[in-house]
Coordinates of C-alpha atoms in Angstrom, one line a residue:
Chain A
X1 CA -19.7 22.7 2.2
X2 CA -21.0 19.3 1.0
X3 CA -18.4 16.6 1.4
X4 CA -18.6 13.5 -0.6
X5 CA -16.5 10.9 1.1
X6 CA -15.5 7.5 -0.1
X7 CA -15.4 4.8 2.6
X8 CA -13.3 2.3 0.6
X9 CA -14.3 -1.4 0.5
X10 CA -13.7 -3.2 3.7
X11 CA -14.7 -2.0 7.2
X12 CA -14.8 1.2 9.3
X13 CA -11.1 1.7 9.2
X14 CA -10.9 1.9 5.4
X15 CA -11.9 5.6 5.5
X16 CA -9.0 8.0 5.0
X17 CA -7.6 10.0 7.9
X18 CA -8.8 13.1 6.0
X19 CA -12.2 11.7 5.6
X20 CA -12.5 10.7 9.2
X21 CA -11.5 14.2 10.4
X22 CA -14.3 15.7 8.2
X23 CA -16.9 13.1 9.4
X24 CA -16.1 14.0 13.0
X25 CA -16.6 17.7 12.5
X26 CA -19.6 17.9 10.2
X27 CA -23.0 19.0 11.5
X28 CA -24.8 16.1 9.7
X29 CA -23.4 12.9 8.1
X30 CA -25.4 10.8 5.7
X31 CA -24.6 7.2 4.8
X32 CA -25.6 6.1 1.3
X33 CA -26.6 2.5 1.6
X34 CA -28.1 1.4 -1.7
X35 CA -25.3 1.2 -4.4
X36 CA -22.9 -0.9 -2.3
X37 CA -22.2 -2.1 1.2
X38 CA -19.2 -2.6 3.5
X39 CA -18.6 -5.8 5.5
X40 CA -19.8 -3.9 8.5
X41 CA -23.1 -2.1 9.2
X42 CA -24.1 1.4 10.1
X43 CA -23.7 0.7 13.9
X44 CA -20.0 -0.4 13.5
X45 CA -19.3 2.8 11.5
X46 CA -21.1 5.0 14.1
X47 CA -19.1 3.4 16.9
X48 CA -15.8 3.9 15.1
X49 CA -16.6 7.5 13.9
X50 CA -18.0 8.4 17.3
X51 CA -21.1 10.0 15.9
X52 CA -24.6 9.3 14.5
X53 CA -25.1 8.6 10.8
X54 CA -28.3 9.3 8.9
X55 CA -29.2 6.5 6.5
X56 CA -30.0 7.8 3.0
X57 CA -31.9 5.5 0.7
X58 CA -32.3 5.9 -3.1
X59 CA -35.6 7.7 -2.8
X60 CA -34.1 10.3 -0.5
X61 CA -31.0 11.0 -2.6
X62 CA -32.5 10.9 -6.0
X63 CA -35.8 12.7 -5.4
X64 CA -35.9 14.8 -2.3
X65 CA -32.3 15.6 -1.4
X66 CA -33.5 18.8 0.2
X67 CA -32.8 17.4 3.7
X68 CA -29.2 16.6 2.7
X69 CA -28.7 20.1 1.2
X70 CA -30.3 21.9 4.1
X71 CA -27.9 24.6 5.5
X72 CA -25.0 23.0 3.5
X73 CA -24.1 26.5 2.2
X74 CA -23.4 27.7 5.8
X75 CA -22.4 24.5 7.6
X76 CA -20.5 21.3 6.7
X77 CA -22.5 18.2 5.7
X78 CA -21.0 14.9 4.7
X79 CA -22.3 12.3 2.4
X80 CA -20.6 8.9 2.8
X81 CA -20.4 6.5 -0.1
X82 CA -19.0 2.9 -0.1
X83 CA -16.0 2.8 -2.4
X84 CA -15.4 6.1 -4.2
X85 CA -18.1 8.7 -4.6
X86 CA -17.9 8.5 -8.4
X87 CA -18.6 4.8 -8.6
X88 CA -22.2 5.4 -9.2
X89 CA -23.6 8.1 -11.5
X90 CA -26.3 9.1 -9.0
X91 CA -23.6 10.9 -7.1
X92 CA -22.7 13.1 -10.1
X93 CA -26.3 14.1 -10.1
X94 CA -26.1 15.1 -6.4
X95 CA -23.1 17.3 -7.2
X96 CA -25.0 19.0 -10.0
X97 CA -28.0 19.7 -7.9
X98 CA -25.8 21.1 -5.1
X99 CA -23.9 23.3 -7.5
X100 CA -27.2 24.7 -8.8
X101 CA -28.2 25.6 -5.2
X102 CA -24.8 27.4 -4.8
X103 CA -23.5 24.8 -2.4
X104 CA -19.8 24.2 -2.7
X105 CA -18.6 20.6 -2.7
X106 CA -15.4 18.7 -2.0
X107 CA -14.7 15.0 -2.8
X108 CA -12.5 12.8 -0.6
X109 CA -11.6 9.8 -2.8
X110 CA -11.1 6.2 -1.8
X111 CA -10.6 2.8 -3.3
X112 CA -13.5 1.3 -5.3
X113 CA -13.9 -2.0 -7.0
X114 CA -13.1 -0.1 -10.3
X115 CA -9.4 0.1 -9.2
X116 CA -9.1 -2.5 -6.4
X117 CA -10.0 -5.2 -8.9
X118 CA -6.3 -5.0 -9.8
X119 CA -5.6 -7.2 -6.8
X120 CA -6.4 -10.3 -8.9
X121 CA -3.3 -9.5 -11.0
X122 CA -5.0 -8.5 -14.2
X123 CA -3.6 -5.2 -15.4
X124 CA -6.0 -2.3 -14.8
X125 CA -5.2 -0.4 -18.0
X126 CA -6.3 -3.4 -20.0
X127 CA -9.9 -3.3 -18.7
X128 CA -12.5 -2.2 -21.2
X129 CA -16.1 -1.0 -20.6
X130 CA -17.5 -2.1 -17.3
X131 CA -20.9 -3.9 -17.3
X132 CA -23.6 -4.5 -14.8
X133 CA -25.3 -7.9 -14.5
X134 CA -28.8 -7.6 -13.1
X135 CA -31.0 -10.3 -11.5
X136 CA -33.2 -11.8 -14.1
X137 CA -36.9 -12.3 -13.4
X138 CA -39.3 -14.6 -15.2
X139 CA -40.2 -11.9 -17.6
X140 CA -37.1 -9.6 -17.7
X141 CA -33.9 -11.3 -18.9
X142 CA -31.8 -8.6 -20.5
X143 CA -28.9 -9.8 -22.6
X144 CA -27.8 -6.5 -24.2
X145 CA -24.8 -6.0 -21.9
X146 CA -23.3 -9.1 -23.5
X147 CA -22.4 -7.0 -26.6
X148 CA -20.1 -5.0 -24.5
X149 CA -18.3 -8.1 -23.2
X150 CA -18.0 -9.2 -26.9
X151 CA -16.5 -5.8 -27.9
X152 CA -14.0 -5.9 -25.0
X153 CA -13.0 -9.5 -25.9
X154 CA -12.5 -8.5 -29.6
X155 CA -10.2 -5.8 -28.5
X156 CA -8.3 -8.0 -26.0
X157 CA -9.7 -6.2 -23.0
X158 CA -11.0 -7.6 -19.7
X159 CA -14.5 -6.9 -18.5
X160 CA -15.4 -6.1 -15.0
X161 CA -18.9 -7.2 -14.2
X162 CA -20.6 -5.5 -11.3
X163 CA -23.2 -7.7 -9.8
X164 CA -26.7 -6.6 -8.9
X165 CA -27.7 -5.4 -5.4
X166 CA -31.3 -5.2 -4.3
X167 CA -31.7 -3.2 -1.2
X168 CA -35.0 -1.8 0.1
X169 CA -36.9 -3.1 -2.9
X170 CA -40.7 -3.6 -2.8
X171 CA -42.4 -6.7 -4.2
X172 CA -44.6 -5.9 -7.2
X173 CA -47.7 -6.4 -5.1
X174 CA -46.5 -4.1 -2.3
X175 CA -45.5 -1.5 -4.9
X176 CA -48.9 -1.6 -6.6
X177 CA -50.7 -1.4 -3.3
X178 CA -48.4 1.4 -2.1
X179 CA -47.3 -0.5 0.9
X180 CA -43.9 0.5 2.1
X181 CA -42.9 -3.1 3.0
X182 CA -39.4 -4.0 1.7
X183 CA -37.9 -7.3 0.7
X184 CA -34.8 -8.6 2.4
X185 CA -31.6 -7.4 0.7
X186 CA -30.2 -9.6 -2.1
X187 CA -26.7 -9.6 -3.5
X188 CA -25.9 -11.4 -6.7
X189 CA -23.2 -14.1 -6.3
X190 CA -20.6 -15.0 -8.8
X191 CA -22.4 -18.3 -9.2
X192 CA -25.6 -16.6 -10.3
X193 CA -23.8 -14.2 -12.6
X194 CA -22.0 -17.1 -14.3
X195 CA -25.2 -19.1 -14.7
X196 CA -26.9 -16.2 -16.4
X197 CA -23.9 -15.7 -18.6
X198 CA -23.9 -19.4 -19.6
X199 CA -27.6 -19.2 -20.4
X200 CA -26.9 -16.3 -22.8
X201 CA -24.2 -18.3 -24.4
X202 CA -26.6 -21.2 -24.9
X203 CA -29.3 -18.9 -26.3
X204 CA -26.8 -17.5 -28.8
X205 CA -25.8 -20.9 -29.9
X206 CA -29.5 -21.9 -30.3
X207 CA -29.9 -18.9 -32.6
X208 CA -26.9 -20.1 -34.6
X209 CA -24.6 -17.2 -33.4
X210 CA -21.1 -17.7 -32.2
X211 CA -20.9 -16.5 -28.6
X212 CA -18.0 -14.3 -27.6
X213 CA -17.3 -16.5 -24.6
X214 CA -17.7 -20.2 -23.8
X215 CA -17.8 -22.5 -20.8
X216 CA -14.0 -22.6 -21.0
X217 CA -13.4 -18.8 -20.9
X218 CA -11.0 -17.8 -18.2
X219 CA -12.7 -15.7 -15.5
X220 CA -11.9 -14.4 -12.1
X221 CA -14.4 -14.4 -9.2
X222 CA -13.8 -11.9 -6.4
X223 CA -15.5 -11.5 -3.1
X224 CA -15.2 -8.9 -0.3
X225 CA -12.3 -7.2 -2.0
X226 CA -10.3 -5.2 0.5
X227 CA -11.6 -7.1 3.5
X228 CA -9.5 -9.4 5.6
X229 CA -11.4 -12.5 4.3
X230 CA -11.4 -11.5 0.7
X231 CA -11.5 -14.3 -1.8
X232 CA -10.2 -14.4 -5.4
X233 CA -10.6 -17.5 -7.6
X234 CA -9.4 -17.9 -11.2
X235 CA -11.0 -20.6 -13.4
X236 CA -13.3 -21.3 -16.3
X237 CA -16.8 -19.7 -16.5
X238 CA -18.2 -23.2 -15.9
X239 CA -16.3 -23.4 -12.7
X240 CA -17.6 -20.0 -11.6
X241 CA -21.1 -21.5 -11.5
X242 CA -20.3 -23.7 -8.5
X243 CA -17.5 -21.9 -6.8
X244 CA -18.2 -21.0 -3.1
X245 CA -16.9 -17.4 -2.4
X246 CA -19.0 -16.9 0.7
X247 CA -20.7 -13.7 1.8
X248 CA -21.3 -10.6 -0.5
X249 CA -20.2 -8.5 -2.3
X250 CA -19.1 -10.4 -5.3
X251 CA -17.7 -9.3 -8.6
X252 CA -16.7 -11.2 -11.8
X253 CA -14.1 -10.5 -14.3
X254 CA -14.2 -12.0 -17.8
X255 CA -10.6 -12.0 -19.1
X256 CA -9.9 -10.5 -22.5
X257 CA -8.3 -13.5 -24.1
X258 CA -4.6 -13.2 -24.5
X259 CA -2.9 -12.5 -21.2
X260 CA 0.4 -11.0 -20.3
X261 CA 2.8 -13.5 -18.7
X262 CA 2.8 -11.5 -15.5
X263 CA -1.0 -11.6 -15.5
X264 CA -1.0 -15.4 -16.0
X265 CA 1.5 -15.8 -13.1
X266 CA -0.6 -13.6 -10.8
X267 CA -3.8 -15.5 -11.7
X268 CA -2.1 -18.8 -11.0
X269 CA -1.9 -17.7 -7.3
X270 CA -5.7 -17.8 -7.3
X271 CA -6.2 -20.8 -9.5
X272 CA -9.1 -23.0 -8.3
X273 CA -7.4 -26.1 -6.8
X274 CA -9.4 -28.7 -8.5
X275 CA -9.1 -27.1 -11.8
X276 CA -6.5 -27.7 -14.5
X277 CA -3.5 -25.4 -14.3
X278 CA -4.9 -22.2 -15.7
X279 CA -1.8 -21.9 -17.9
X280 CA -3.2 -24.8 -19.8
X281 CA -6.5 -23.2 -20.6
Chain B
X1 CA 3.9 -10.0 6.5
X2 CA 4.6 -7.7 3.5
X3 CA 2.0 -4.9 3.4
X4 CA 1.4 -3.0 0.2
X5 CA -0.3 0.2 1.2
X6 CA -1.9 2.7 -1.1
X7 CA -1.4 6.4 -0.1
X8 CA -4.1 7.9 -2.3
X9 CA -3.5 11.0 -4.3
X10 CA -3.3 14.2 -2.3
X11 CA -1.2 14.5 0.9
X12 CA -0.2 12.7 4.1
X13 CA -3.8 12.5 5.4
X14 CA -5.1 10.5 2.4
X15 CA -3.8 7.3 3.8
X16 CA -6.6 5.1 5.3
X17 CA -6.9 4.7 9.1
X18 CA -6.0 1.0 8.6
X19 CA -3.0 1.9 6.5
X20 CA -1.8 4.4 9.1
X21 CA -2.1 1.8 11.9
X22 CA 0.0 -0.7 9.9
X23 CA 2.6 2.0 9.0
X24 CA 3.1 2.9 12.6
X25 CA 3.7 -0.7 13.8
X26 CA 5.8 -2.1 11.0
X27 CA 9.5 -2.7 11.6
X28 CA 10.5 -1.1 8.3
X29 CA 8.5 1.1 5.9
X30 CA 9.5 1.7 2.3
X31 CA 8.2 4.5 0.1
X32 CA 8.0 3.8 -3.6
X33 CA 8.8 7.1 -5.3
X34 CA 9.2 6.5 -9.0
X35 CA 5.8 5.7 -10.5
X36 CA 3.9 8.6 -9.0
X37 CA 4.2 11.4 -6.4
X38 CA 2.0 13.1 -3.8
X39 CA 1.7 16.8 -3.4
X40 CA 3.9 16.5 -0.4
X41 CA 7.4 15.0 0.0
X42 CA 8.9 12.2 2.1
X43 CA 9.6 14.6 5.1
X44 CA 5.9 15.6 5.4
X45 CA 4.9 11.9 5.4
X46 CA 7.5 11.0 8.0
X47 CA 6.3 13.8 10.2
X48 CA 2.6 12.8 10.0
X49 CA 3.3 9.1 10.3
X50 CA 5.7 9.7 13.2
X51 CA 8.4 7.5 11.8
X52 CA 11.2 7.1 9.3
X53 CA 10.6 6.0 5.7
X54 CA 13.1 4.3 3.4
X55 CA 13.0 5.7 -0.2
X56 CA 12.8 2.8 -2.7
X57 CA 13.8 3.6 -6.2
X58 CA 13.1 1.6 -9.3
X59 CA 16.5 -0.1 -9.2
X60 CA 15.9 -1.3 -5.7
X61 CA 12.4 -2.6 -6.2
X62 CA 12.8 -4.2 -9.6
X63 CA 16.2 -5.7 -9.2
X64 CA 17.4 -6.2 -5.7
X65 CA 14.3 -6.3 -3.5
X66 CA 16.2 -8.5 -1.0
X67 CA 16.4 -5.6 1.4
X68 CA 12.7 -5.1 1.3
X69 CA 12.0 -8.8 1.8
X70 CA 14.5 -9.2 4.6
X71 CA 12.8 -10.8 7.7
X72 CA 9.4 -10.1 6.2
X73 CA 8.5 -13.7 6.9
X74 CA 8.9 -13.1 10.6
X75 CA 8.2 -9.4 11.0
X76 CA 6.0 -6.7 9.4
X77 CA 7.3 -4.7 6.5
X78 CA 5.3 -2.0 4.7
X79 CA 5.7 -0.8 1.1
X80 CA 3.9 2.5 0.4
X81 CA 2.7 3.3 -3.1
X82 CA 1.1 6.6 -4.2
X83 CA -2.4 5.9 -5.4
X84 CA -3.3 2.2 -5.2
X85 CA -0.7 -0.6 -5.1
X86 CA -2.0 -2.1 -8.3
X87 CA -1.7 1.1 -10.4
X88 CA 1.7 -0.1 -11.7
X89 CA 2.5 -3.6 -12.9
X90 CA 5.8 -3.5 -11.1
X91 CA 4.0 -4.1 -7.8
X92 CA 2.4 -7.3 -9.1
X93 CA 5.9 -8.5 -9.7
X94 CA 6.9 -7.6 -6.1
X95 CA 4.0 -9.8 -4.9
X96 CA 5.0 -12.7 -7.1
X97 CA 8.6 -12.6 -5.8
X98 CA 7.4 -12.3 -2.2
X99 CA 5.1 -15.3 -2.6
X100 CA 8.0 -17.4 -4.1
X101 CA 10.0 -16.6 -0.9
X102 CA 7.1 -17.8 1.2
X103 CA 6.3 -14.2 2.5
X104 CA 2.6 -13.6 3.0
X105 CA 1.3 -10.3 1.8
X106 CA -1.7 -8.0 2.4
X107 CA -2.9 -5.1 0.3
X108 CA -4.5 -2.0 1.7
X109 CA -6.2 -0.2 -1.1
X110 CA -6.7 3.4 -1.8
X111 CA -7.9 5.8 -4.5
X112 CA -5.8 6.0 -7.7
X113 CA -6.2 8.1 -10.8
X114 CA -7.8 5.0 -12.4
X115 CA -10.9 5.6 -10.3
X116 CA -10.6 9.2 -9.1
X117 CA -10.7 10.4 -12.7
X118 CA -14.4 10.1 -12.2
X119 CA -14.4 13.4 -10.5
X120 CA -14.5 15.2 -13.9
X121 CA -18.0 13.8 -14.4
X122 CA -17.2 11.3 -17.2
X123 CA -18.7 7.9 -16.2
X124 CA -16.0 5.5 -15.1
X125 CA -17.6 2.4 -16.7
X126 CA -17.3 4.1 -20.1
X127 CA -13.5 4.3 -20.0
X128 CA -11.7 1.9 -22.4
X129 CA -8.0 0.9 -22.3
X130 CA -5.8 3.3 -20.5
X131 CA -2.7 4.6 -22.4
X132 CA 0.6 6.1 -21.3
X133 CA 2.1 9.1 -23.1
X134 CA 5.9 9.3 -22.8
X135 CA 8.2 12.2 -23.3
X136 CA 9.4 12.2 -26.9
X137 CA 13.1 12.7 -27.7
X138 CA 14.7 13.8 -30.9
X139 CA 15.1 10.1 -32.0
X140 CA 12.2 8.3 -30.2
X141 CA 8.7 9.5 -30.9
X142 CA 6.4 6.5 -30.4
X143 CA 2.9 6.9 -31.9
X144 CA 1.7 3.3 -31.4
X145 CA -0.5 4.1 -28.3
X146 CA -2.6 6.2 -30.6
X147 CA -4.2 3.0 -32.0
X148 CA -5.7 2.4 -28.6
X149 CA -7.2 5.8 -28.5
X150 CA -8.7 5.1 -31.9
X151 CA -10.1 1.8 -30.8
X152 CA -11.6 3.4 -27.7
X153 CA -13.2 6.2 -29.7
X154 CA -14.6 3.8 -32.3
X155 CA -16.3 2.0 -29.4
X156 CA -17.5 5.3 -27.8
X157 CA -15.2 4.9 -24.9
X158 CA -13.1 7.5 -23.1
X159 CA -9.3 7.2 -22.9
X160 CA -7.4 8.1 -19.7
X161 CA -3.9 9.1 -20.7
X162 CA -1.3 8.8 -18.0
X163 CA 1.5 11.2 -18.5
X164 CA 5.2 10.4 -18.2
X165 CA 7.2 10.9 -15.1
X166 CA 11.0 10.9 -15.2
X167 CA 12.4 10.5 -11.7
X168 CA 16.1 9.7 -11.0
X169 CA 16.9 9.4 -14.7
X170 CA 20.5 9.6 -15.9
X171 CA 21.5 11.5 -19.0
X172 CA 22.8 9.3 -21.8
X173 CA 26.3 10.5 -21.2
X174 CA 26.2 9.8 -17.5
X175 CA 24.6 6.4 -18.2
X176 CA 27.4 5.5 -20.6
X177 CA 30.1 6.7 -18.3
X178 CA 28.5 4.9 -15.4
X179 CA 28.2 8.1 -13.4
X180 CA 25.3 7.9 -10.9
X181 CA 24.4 11.6 -11.5
X182 CA 20.6 12.1 -11.9
X183 CA 18.6 14.6 -13.9
X184 CA 16.1 16.8 -12.1
X185 CA 12.6 15.1 -12.1
X186 CA 10.3 15.9 -15.0
X187 CA 6.5 15.5 -15.1
X188 CA 4.7 15.8 -18.4
X189 CA 2.0 18.5 -18.5
X190 CA -1.3 18.4 -20.2
X191 CA 0.1 21.0 -22.6
X192 CA 3.0 18.7 -23.6
X193 CA 0.7 15.7 -24.0
X194 CA -1.7 17.6 -26.2
X195 CA 1.1 19.0 -28.4
X196 CA 2.4 15.5 -29.0
X197 CA -1.1 14.3 -29.7
X198 CA -1.6 17.1 -32.3
X199 CA 1.7 16.2 -33.9
X200 CA 0.5 12.6 -34.4
X201 CA -2.7 13.9 -35.8
X202 CA -0.8 16.1 -38.3
X203 CA 1.6 13.2 -39.2
X204 CA -1.4 11.0 -39.9
X205 CA -3.0 13.6 -42.2
X206 CA 0.4 14.0 -44.0
X207 CA 0.3 10.3 -44.7
X208 CA -3.3 10.6 -46.0
X209 CA -4.8 8.8 -43.1
X210 CA -7.9 10.1 -41.3
X211 CA -6.9 10.6 -37.6
X212 CA -9.3 9.3 -34.8
X213 CA -9.2 12.7 -33.1
X214 CA -8.8 16.3 -34.3
X215 CA -8.0 19.7 -32.9
X216 CA -11.7 20.0 -31.9
X217 CA -12.0 16.7 -30.0
X218 CA -13.4 17.3 -26.5
X219 CA -10.8 16.5 -23.8
X220 CA -10.4 17.0 -20.1
X221 CA -7.2 18.1 -18.4
X222 CA -6.8 17.2 -14.7
X223 CA -4.1 18.3 -12.3
X224 CA -3.4 17.2 -8.7
X225 CA -6.6 15.2 -8.5
X226 CA -7.6 14.6 -4.8
X227 CA -5.6 17.6 -3.6
X228 CA -7.1 20.8 -2.3
X229 CA -6.0 22.8 -5.3
X230 CA -6.9 20.2 -7.9
X231 CA -7.8 21.6 -11.3
X232 CA -10.1 20.2 -14.0
X233 CA -10.7 21.8 -17.4
X234 CA -12.8 20.6 -20.2
X235 CA -12.2 21.9 -23.7
X236 CA -10.8 21.0 -27.2
X237 CA -7.5 19.3 -27.7
X238 CA -6.3 22.5 -29.2
X239 CA -7.2 24.4 -26.0
X240 CA -5.3 21.7 -23.9
X241 CA -2.1 22.9 -25.6
X242 CA -2.1 26.3 -23.8
X243 CA -4.1 25.6 -20.7
X244 CA -2.3 26.4 -17.4
X245 CA -3.1 23.7 -14.9
X246 CA -0.1 24.5 -12.6
X247 CA 2.0 22.0 -10.7
X248 CA 2.2 18.2 -11.4
X249 CA 0.8 15.6 -11.6
X250 CA -1.3 16.0 -14.7
X251 CA -3.6 13.6 -16.6
X252 CA -5.5 13.9 -19.8
X253 CA -8.8 12.3 -20.9
X254 CA -9.8 12.1 -24.5
X255 CA -13.6 11.7 -24.5
X256 CA -15.2 8.9 -26.4
X257 CA -17.4 10.9 -28.7
X258 CA -21.1 10.8 -27.8
X259 CA -21.6 11.8 -24.2
X260 CA -24.4 11.1 -21.8
X261 CA -26.4 14.3 -20.9
X262 CA -25.2 13.9 -17.3
X263 CA -21.6 13.8 -18.5
X264 CA -22.1 16.9 -20.5
X265 CA -23.7 18.7 -17.6
X266 CA -20.8 17.7 -15.3
X267 CA -18.2 18.7 -17.8
X268 CA -19.8 22.1 -18.2
X269 CA -18.9 22.8 -14.6
X270 CA -15.2 22.6 -15.8
X271 CA -15.6 24.3 -19.2
X272 CA -12.6 26.5 -20.0
X273 CA -14.0 30.1 -19.6
X274 CA -12.8 31.5 -22.9
X275 CA -14.0 28.5 -24.8
X276 CA -17.3 28.1 -26.6
X277 CA -19.9 26.4 -24.5
X278 CA -18.8 22.7 -24.6
X279 CA -22.4 21.7 -25.4
X280 CA -21.8 23.3 -28.8
X281 CA -18.8 21.2 -29.7

């Protein structure tokens, strides 16, 4: 049996009791470490689980999952994913390949940012399509995701923006030269995401278009959701550019315009102190 | 401290290790039992947690939460919620009232249907606004939620339909007479939801409107997600009317029209046997 087990969002103890039992009895346990991270590393997990974990990077999972699948038809193998296993599409693909090999699978769910984002007080059912904001480079500055934000806003829906993670990436030079030297991991902050968003707003204005959001649009920055030191801050997009939310992972929500009174009241718990009262926005 | 703890979706062991530790050391532990249910009852939870739980019904939580808040500023009180604490808006309200009383709170997240629905293979980020389908009565047959389905479909987004739960409801007669006699709990099945949806479709046609979905629209029925005997079935809305998914809880997804090839391939794992190949729809 191939078990896909969600680890939740905080630390080692955010695994479910059921998940922990499976981890402890599987013959091999893989830790997927490229679509998200916990606030603790592999060693802390190994200590708490009382067993060794095998780090699985993108290459291993997406190309040569043979190691993962080996003997999974006759023994139990676990594949651990930060958040819930269905947060990233790459795990659906793993299930499809396992099924083709006749390997049965079972999923042990957990919290992911897709539902835990509700902790900011915005109502989950009012979220529209989720977008990903990637690190811009000098030559690659995609803006197309902004259409989805616009569509969500037009329909009064909030947009959860998942922020880029670069783990085990090679520099262009190392990639070309085939050198397996990896850059230090990078995690996009709410500041960086807000700055990129504002640049898109300015580009649209320069082209004579009316952007779907402005500097004054009410947003929510979230950091380390589910961890003891999580931070949530509600304020304008402009304020998101300079806000200090600390260590990764960060996420950003662009509100959908009109808010329910209960949403306003919840957001006011997280209002940036130096800002105007968010009710006045 | 007031702890809001998600229980996940299956049975007693779907609580997180962190959640279980808190449950075991709190002075009082409430179980919210009206917005959702697990596959096991209060007694099974009590046995596994090794402690007594206090059942909290809607009346208690929404009106007189004084019992819950009592001494929560000086001792630890836990409030257990099936799924994640932010699945229902009523829990935001509990947090707001606690905060006003100066009671600090902490949330321990878990899986909810809002993210676990990804297990059917539809990509989570492509879900639009979530809708609730309520039991119709002879005199109350709301159709307004259908506009949200339409909007989602127009934007190529899937719609998660949460199906009605009636727990501790009084009959009209008992309500009028002030008799605290409660009806047996009722949980809407995928069949009932699909039948109501088809009636709306027919009503719209009768009014000369073009409905956003038809008998042939690809849907996914889900039952007991996260439990060992969970069932997932992909087929037409018409097929959803007669499908047997067994015990509650059920949920229904109306797909957003165009699917990603990976979504199609995942759904084909759950294709209703007697149906046409869903790829042909």
